[in-house]
Coordinates of C-alpha atoms and ligand atoms in Angstrom, one line a residue:
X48 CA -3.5 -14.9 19.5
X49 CA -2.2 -11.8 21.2
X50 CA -0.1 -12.1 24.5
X51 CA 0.2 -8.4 26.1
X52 CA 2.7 -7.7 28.2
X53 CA 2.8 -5.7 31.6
X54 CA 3.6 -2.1 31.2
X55 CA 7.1 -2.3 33.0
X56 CA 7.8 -6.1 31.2
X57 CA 11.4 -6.8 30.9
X58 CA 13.2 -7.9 27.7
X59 CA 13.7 -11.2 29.3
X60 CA 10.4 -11.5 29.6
X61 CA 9.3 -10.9 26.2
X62 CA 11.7 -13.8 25.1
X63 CA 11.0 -15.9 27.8
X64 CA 7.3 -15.8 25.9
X65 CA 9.0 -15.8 22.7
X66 CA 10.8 -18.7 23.2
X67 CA 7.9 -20.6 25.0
X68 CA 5.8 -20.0 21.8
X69 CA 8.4 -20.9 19.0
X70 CA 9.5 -24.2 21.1
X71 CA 5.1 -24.5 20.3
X72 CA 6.3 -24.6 16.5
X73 CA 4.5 -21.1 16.6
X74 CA 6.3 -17.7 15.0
X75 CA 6.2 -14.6 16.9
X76 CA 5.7 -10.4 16.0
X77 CA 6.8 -8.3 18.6
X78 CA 4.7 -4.5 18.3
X79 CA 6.2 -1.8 20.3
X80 CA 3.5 0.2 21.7
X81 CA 3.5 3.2 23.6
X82 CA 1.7 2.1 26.3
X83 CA 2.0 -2.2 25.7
X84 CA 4.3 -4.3 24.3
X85 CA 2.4 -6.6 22.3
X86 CA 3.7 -10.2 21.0
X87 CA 1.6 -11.8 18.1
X88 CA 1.6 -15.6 17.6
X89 CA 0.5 -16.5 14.0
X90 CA 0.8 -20.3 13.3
X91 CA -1.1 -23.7 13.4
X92 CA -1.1 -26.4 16.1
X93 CA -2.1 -25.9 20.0
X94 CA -1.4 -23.5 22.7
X95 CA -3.3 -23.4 25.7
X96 CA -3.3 -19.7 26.5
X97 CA -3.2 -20.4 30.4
X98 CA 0.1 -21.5 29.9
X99 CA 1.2 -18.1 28.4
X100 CA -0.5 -16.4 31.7
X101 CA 1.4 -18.4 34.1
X102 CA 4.7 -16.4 32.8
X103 CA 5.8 -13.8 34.3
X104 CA 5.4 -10.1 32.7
X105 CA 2.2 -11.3 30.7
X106 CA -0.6 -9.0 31.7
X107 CA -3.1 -11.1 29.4
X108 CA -3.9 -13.4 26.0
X109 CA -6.5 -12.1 23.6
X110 CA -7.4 -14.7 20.6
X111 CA -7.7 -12.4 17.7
X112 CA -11.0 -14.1 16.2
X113 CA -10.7 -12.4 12.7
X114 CA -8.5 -14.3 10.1
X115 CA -5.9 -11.5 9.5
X116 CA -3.8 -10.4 12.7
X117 CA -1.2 -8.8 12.4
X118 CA -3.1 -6.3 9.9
X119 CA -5.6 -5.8 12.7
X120 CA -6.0 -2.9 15.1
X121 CA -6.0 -5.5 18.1
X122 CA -1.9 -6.3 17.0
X123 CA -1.2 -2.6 17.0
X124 CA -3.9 0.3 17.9
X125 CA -1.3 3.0 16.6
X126 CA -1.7 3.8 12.5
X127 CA 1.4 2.7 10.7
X128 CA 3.1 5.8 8.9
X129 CA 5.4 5.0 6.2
X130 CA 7.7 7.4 5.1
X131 CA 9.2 7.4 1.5
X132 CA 11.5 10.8 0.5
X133 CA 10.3 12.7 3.2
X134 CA 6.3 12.2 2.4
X135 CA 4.4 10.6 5.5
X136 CA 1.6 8.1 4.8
X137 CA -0.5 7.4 7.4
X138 CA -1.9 9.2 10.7
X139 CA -2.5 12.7 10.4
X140 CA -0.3 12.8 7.5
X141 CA -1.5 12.7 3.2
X142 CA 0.7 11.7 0.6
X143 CA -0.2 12.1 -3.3
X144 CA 2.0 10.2 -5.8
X145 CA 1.7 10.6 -9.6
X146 CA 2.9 9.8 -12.6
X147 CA 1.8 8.5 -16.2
X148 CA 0.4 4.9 -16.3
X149 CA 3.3 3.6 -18.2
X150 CA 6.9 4.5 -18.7
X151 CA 7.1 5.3 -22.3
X152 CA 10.6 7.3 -22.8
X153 CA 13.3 9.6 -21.6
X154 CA 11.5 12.5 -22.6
X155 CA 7.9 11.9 -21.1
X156 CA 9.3 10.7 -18.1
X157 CA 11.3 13.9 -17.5
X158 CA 8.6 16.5 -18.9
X159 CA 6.0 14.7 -16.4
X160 CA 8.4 15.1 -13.7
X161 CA 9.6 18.3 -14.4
X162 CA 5.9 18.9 -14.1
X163 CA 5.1 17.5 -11.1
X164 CA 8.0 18.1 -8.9
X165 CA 7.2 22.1 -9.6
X166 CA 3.7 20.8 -8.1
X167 CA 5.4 19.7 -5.0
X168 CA 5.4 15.9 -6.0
X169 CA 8.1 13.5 -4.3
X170 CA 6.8 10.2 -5.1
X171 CA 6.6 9.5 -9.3
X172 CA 4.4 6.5 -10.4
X173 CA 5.1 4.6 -13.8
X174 CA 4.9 1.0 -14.9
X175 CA 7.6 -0.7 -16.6
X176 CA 6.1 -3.9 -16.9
X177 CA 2.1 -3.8 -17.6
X178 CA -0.5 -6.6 -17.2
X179 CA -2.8 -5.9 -20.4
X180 CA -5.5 -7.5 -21.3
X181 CA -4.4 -8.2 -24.7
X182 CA -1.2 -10.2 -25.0
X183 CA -0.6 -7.5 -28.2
X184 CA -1.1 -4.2 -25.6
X185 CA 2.1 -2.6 -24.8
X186 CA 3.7 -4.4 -22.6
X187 CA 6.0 -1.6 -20.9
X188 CA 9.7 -1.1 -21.6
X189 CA 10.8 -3.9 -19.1
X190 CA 14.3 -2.8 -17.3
X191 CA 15.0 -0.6 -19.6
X192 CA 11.9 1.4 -18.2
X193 CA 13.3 1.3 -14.6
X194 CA 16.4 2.5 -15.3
X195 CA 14.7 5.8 -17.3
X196 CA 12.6 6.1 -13.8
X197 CA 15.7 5.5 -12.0
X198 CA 17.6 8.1 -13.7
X199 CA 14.5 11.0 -13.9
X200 CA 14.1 10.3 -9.9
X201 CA 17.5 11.1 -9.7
X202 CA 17.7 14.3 -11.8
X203 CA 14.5 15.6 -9.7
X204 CA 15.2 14.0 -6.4
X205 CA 11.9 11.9 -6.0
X206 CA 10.9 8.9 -5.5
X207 CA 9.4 5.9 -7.5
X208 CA 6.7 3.7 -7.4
X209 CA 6.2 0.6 -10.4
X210 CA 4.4 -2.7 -10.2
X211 CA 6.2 -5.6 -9.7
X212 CA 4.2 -8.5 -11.2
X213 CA 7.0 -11.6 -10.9
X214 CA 9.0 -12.4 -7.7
X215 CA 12.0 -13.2 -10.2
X216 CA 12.3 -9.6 -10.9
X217 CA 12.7 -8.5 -7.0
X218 CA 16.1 -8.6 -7.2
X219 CA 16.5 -5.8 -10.4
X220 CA 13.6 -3.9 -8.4
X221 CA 15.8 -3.7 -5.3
X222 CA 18.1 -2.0 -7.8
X223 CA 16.1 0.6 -9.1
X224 CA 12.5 1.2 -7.0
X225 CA 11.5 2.5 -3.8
X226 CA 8.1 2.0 -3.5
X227 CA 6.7 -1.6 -5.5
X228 CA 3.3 -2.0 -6.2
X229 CA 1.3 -5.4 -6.3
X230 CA -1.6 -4.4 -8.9
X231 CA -5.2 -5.7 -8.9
X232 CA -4.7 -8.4 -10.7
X233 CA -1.7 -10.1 -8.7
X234 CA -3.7 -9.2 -5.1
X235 CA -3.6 -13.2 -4.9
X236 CA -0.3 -13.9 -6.4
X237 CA 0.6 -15.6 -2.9
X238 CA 4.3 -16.5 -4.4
X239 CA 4.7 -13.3 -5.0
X240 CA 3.6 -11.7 -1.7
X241 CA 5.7 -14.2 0.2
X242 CA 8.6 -13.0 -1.6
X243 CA 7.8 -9.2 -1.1
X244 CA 7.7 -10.1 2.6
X245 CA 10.7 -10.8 2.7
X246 CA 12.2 -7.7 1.9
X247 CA 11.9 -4.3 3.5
X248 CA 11.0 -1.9 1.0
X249 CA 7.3 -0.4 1.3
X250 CA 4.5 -2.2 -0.8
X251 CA 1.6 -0.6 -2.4
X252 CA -1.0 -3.7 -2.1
X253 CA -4.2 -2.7 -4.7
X254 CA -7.5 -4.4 -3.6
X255 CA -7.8 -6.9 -6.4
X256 CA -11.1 -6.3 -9.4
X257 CA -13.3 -8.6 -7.5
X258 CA -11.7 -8.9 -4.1
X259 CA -13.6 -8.2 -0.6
X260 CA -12.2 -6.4 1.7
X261 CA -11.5 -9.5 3.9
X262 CA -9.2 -11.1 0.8
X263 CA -7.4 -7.5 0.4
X264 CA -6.5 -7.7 4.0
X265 CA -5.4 -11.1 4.1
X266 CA -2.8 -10.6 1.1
X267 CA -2.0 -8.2 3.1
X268 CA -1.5 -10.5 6.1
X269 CA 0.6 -12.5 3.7
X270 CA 3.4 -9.7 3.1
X271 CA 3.5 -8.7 6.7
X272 CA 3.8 -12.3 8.3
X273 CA 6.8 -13.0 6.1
X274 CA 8.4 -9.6 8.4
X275 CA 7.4 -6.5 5.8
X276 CA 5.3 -4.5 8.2
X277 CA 5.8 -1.7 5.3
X278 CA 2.4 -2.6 3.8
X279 CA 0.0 0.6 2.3
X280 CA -3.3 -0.7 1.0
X281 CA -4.8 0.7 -2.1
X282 CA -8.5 1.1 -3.0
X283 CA -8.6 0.9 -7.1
X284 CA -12.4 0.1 -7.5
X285 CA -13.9 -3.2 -8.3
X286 CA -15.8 -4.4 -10.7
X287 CA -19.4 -4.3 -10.5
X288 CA -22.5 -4.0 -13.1
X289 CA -22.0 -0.3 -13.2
X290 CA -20.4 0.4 -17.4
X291 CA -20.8 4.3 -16.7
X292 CA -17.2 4.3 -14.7
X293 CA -14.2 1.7 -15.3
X294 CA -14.6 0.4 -12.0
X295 CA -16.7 1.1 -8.7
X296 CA -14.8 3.2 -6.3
X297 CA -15.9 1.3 -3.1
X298 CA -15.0 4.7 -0.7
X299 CA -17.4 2.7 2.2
X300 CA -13.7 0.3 2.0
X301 CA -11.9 3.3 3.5
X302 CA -13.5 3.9 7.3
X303 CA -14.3 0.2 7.4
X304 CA -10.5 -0.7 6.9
X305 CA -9.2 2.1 8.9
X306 CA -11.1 0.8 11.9
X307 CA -10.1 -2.6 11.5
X308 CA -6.5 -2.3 10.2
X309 CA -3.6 -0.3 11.4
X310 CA -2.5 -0.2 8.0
X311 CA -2.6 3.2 5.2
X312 CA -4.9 3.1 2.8
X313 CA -4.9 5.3 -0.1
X314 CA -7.1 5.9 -3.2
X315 CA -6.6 5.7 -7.3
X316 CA -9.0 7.4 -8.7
X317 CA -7.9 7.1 -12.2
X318 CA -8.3 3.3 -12.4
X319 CA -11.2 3.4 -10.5
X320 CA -13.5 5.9 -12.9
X321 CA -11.2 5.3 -16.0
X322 CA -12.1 8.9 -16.8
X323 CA -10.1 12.0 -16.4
X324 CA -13.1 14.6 -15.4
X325 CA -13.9 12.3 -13.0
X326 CA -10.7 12.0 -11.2
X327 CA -11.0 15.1 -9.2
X328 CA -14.2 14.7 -7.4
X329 CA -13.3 11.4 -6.1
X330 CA -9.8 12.5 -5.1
X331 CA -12.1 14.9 -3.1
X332 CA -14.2 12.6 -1.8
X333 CA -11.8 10.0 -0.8
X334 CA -9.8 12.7 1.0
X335 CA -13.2 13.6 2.9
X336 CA -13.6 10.2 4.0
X337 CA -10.5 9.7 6.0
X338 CA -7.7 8.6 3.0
X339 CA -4.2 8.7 3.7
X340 CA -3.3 9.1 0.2
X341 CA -3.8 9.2 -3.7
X342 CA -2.4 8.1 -6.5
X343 CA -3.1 9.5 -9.6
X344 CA -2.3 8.7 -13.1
X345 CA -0.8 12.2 -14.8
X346 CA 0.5 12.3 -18.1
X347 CA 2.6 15.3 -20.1
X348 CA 0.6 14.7 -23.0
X349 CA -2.1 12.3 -22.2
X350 CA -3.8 12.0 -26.1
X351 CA -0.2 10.6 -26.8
X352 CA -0.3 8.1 -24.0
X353 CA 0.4 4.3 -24.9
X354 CA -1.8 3.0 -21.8
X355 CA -4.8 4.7 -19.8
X356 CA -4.6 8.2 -21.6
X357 CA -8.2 8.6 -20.9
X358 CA -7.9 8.3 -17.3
X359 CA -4.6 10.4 -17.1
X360 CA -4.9 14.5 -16.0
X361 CA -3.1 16.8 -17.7
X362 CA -0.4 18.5 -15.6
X363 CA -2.9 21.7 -15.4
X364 CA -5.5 20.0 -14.0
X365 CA -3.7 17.7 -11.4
X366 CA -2.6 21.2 -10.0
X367 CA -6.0 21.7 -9.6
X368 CA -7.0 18.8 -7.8
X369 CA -3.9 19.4 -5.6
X370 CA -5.6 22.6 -4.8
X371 CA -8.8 21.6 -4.1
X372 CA -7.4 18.6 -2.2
X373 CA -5.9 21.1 0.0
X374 CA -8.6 22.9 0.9
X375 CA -10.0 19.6 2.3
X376 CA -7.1 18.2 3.7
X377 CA -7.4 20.1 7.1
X378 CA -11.2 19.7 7.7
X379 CA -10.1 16.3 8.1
X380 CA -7.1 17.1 10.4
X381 CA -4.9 16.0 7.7
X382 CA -1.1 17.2 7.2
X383 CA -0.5 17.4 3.2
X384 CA 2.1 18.9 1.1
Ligands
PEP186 C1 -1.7 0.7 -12.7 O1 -1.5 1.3 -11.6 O2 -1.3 1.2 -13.7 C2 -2.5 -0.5 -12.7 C3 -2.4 -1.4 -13.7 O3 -3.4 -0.5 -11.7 P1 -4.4 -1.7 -11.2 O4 -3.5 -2.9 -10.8 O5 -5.1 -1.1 -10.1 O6 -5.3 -2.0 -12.4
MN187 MN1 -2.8 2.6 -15.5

């Protein structure tokens, strides 16, 4: 449930609510509005909700009747904006990250980002450690891989975005990643997003290959009731009859969660079509339906690439995109690059 507070509450008030709630065995998320103050109560057991009126400074108590909350517009109207290197996510602002699928060495690492960066680029993708298919795929470098991300980021001053797929490897992430990202196929790794709550570095949550929208949001839920409220949501496709594309990009995902959720959402194009001349159009598309970001697999030589070269753009053409996305960008009252 939601207890709102009076306009002019006093900070005694919002623990004498606090306090009344946790003594409940309830646990409590305070959101700062502009105009409310806003405690959420996430938990199990009873509360009478008259109780909560009776106190002073509470204006009233909404039950939230969806099962996510604090993801919900109703916890916070306002659009979370996370900002990462200087590049807003969220409101009026659009943030492209890139990079190759997989870091594979030294020198790709540097040439993409040399690349990029000249592009205007702060955020660099790359995976060090990749959930194949085949046991016998490559598997990514491992730590070795984030420490060449580590040490490109540094040489070009960006930022850098890998999956994390095992809550034992927090710890060496802390060391080395700004941005982690919980792919597709760990959506529902609930150990995992307990753990990620816990920390306070932004999270790039991918809807999972045959998740709804409902079961994306309440992983999401997961991270953010553990305290992350750093939580951007990424539309990756899903899988559906369709062969012609890797995945179906589900762009009807984007308004839908944007009126439901406070949270970001961006878009990956390249796992979503799986094909490179494809890429672009989408990018275009899920710009024109209200993303606030992409992500977009770019390689420096993408016939060379040990994971998703078909899906990866050549530097020349993610220029491209960037161009057209441009164009778009401000029909949509979107701030970008
Ligand atoms: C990736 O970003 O390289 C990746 C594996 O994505 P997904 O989890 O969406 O398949
Ligand atoms: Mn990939």
């Amino acid at each position: 449930m939601l207890v709102v507070m009076n306009q002019n509450v006093s900070e005694s008030q919002i623990n004498e609510v606090i306090n009344y709630v946790k003594e409940k065995g309830f646990d409590t998320h305070l959101s700062k509005g502009i105009l409310h103050t806003i405690i959420g109560v996430v938990g199990q057991g009873q509360l009478d909700p008259r109780n909560i009126e009776l106190i002073e400074g509470v204006n009233e108590v909404i039950k939230i009747t969806s099962p996510y909350k604090l993801v919900s517009r109703q916890f916070q109207t306002m659009d979370t904006i996370i900002e990462v290197n200087g590049v807003k996510t969220g409101g009026d602002n659009l943030s492209v990250i890139a990079g190759p699928c997989s870091i594979e060495s030294l020198e790709q690492m540097d040439e993409t980002a040399s690349e990029l960066s000249g592009i205007g680029i702060k955020i660099l993708r790359g995976g060090a450690f990749k959930p194949r298919t085949s046991p016998y795929a490559f598997q990514g470098l491992g730590e070795k891989g984030l420490k060449i991300m580590k040490t490109v980021c540094d040489k070009y001053k960006l930022a850098s975005t890998c999956e994390i797929m095992d809550a034992s490897h927090i710890d060496m992430f802390l060391d080395y990643v700004d941005v982690f990202q919980v792919g597709a196929r760990n959506m529902q790794n609930f150990t995992l997003l307990k753990e990620l709550g816990k920390i306070n570095r932004p999270i790039i949550l991918k809807r999972g290959l045959c998740s709804t929208i409902e079961e994306w949001l309440m992983s999401a839920e997961y991270i953010m009731a553990g305290g992350n409220r750093n939580v951007i949501l990424c539309e990756r496709g899903i899988r559906t009859f369709e062969k012609m594309t890797r995945n179906t990009l589900d762009l009807s995902a984007i308004p839908i969660v944007k009126k439901i959720s406070h949270l970001p959402v961006i878009v990956d194009p390249s796992h979503a079509t799986g094909l490179r001349d494809k890429v672009e159009a989408m990018s275009m598309a899920s710009v024109a339906c209200g993303c606030d970001g992409l992500i977009i697999e770019v390689h420096n030589n993408p016939e060379a690439a040990l994971c998703d070269g078909a899906q990866s753009l050549y530097p020349i053409q993610f220029e491209h995109l960037i161009s057209k996305i441009s164009q778009i960008a401000p029909i949509v009252n979107k701030k970008f690059l």
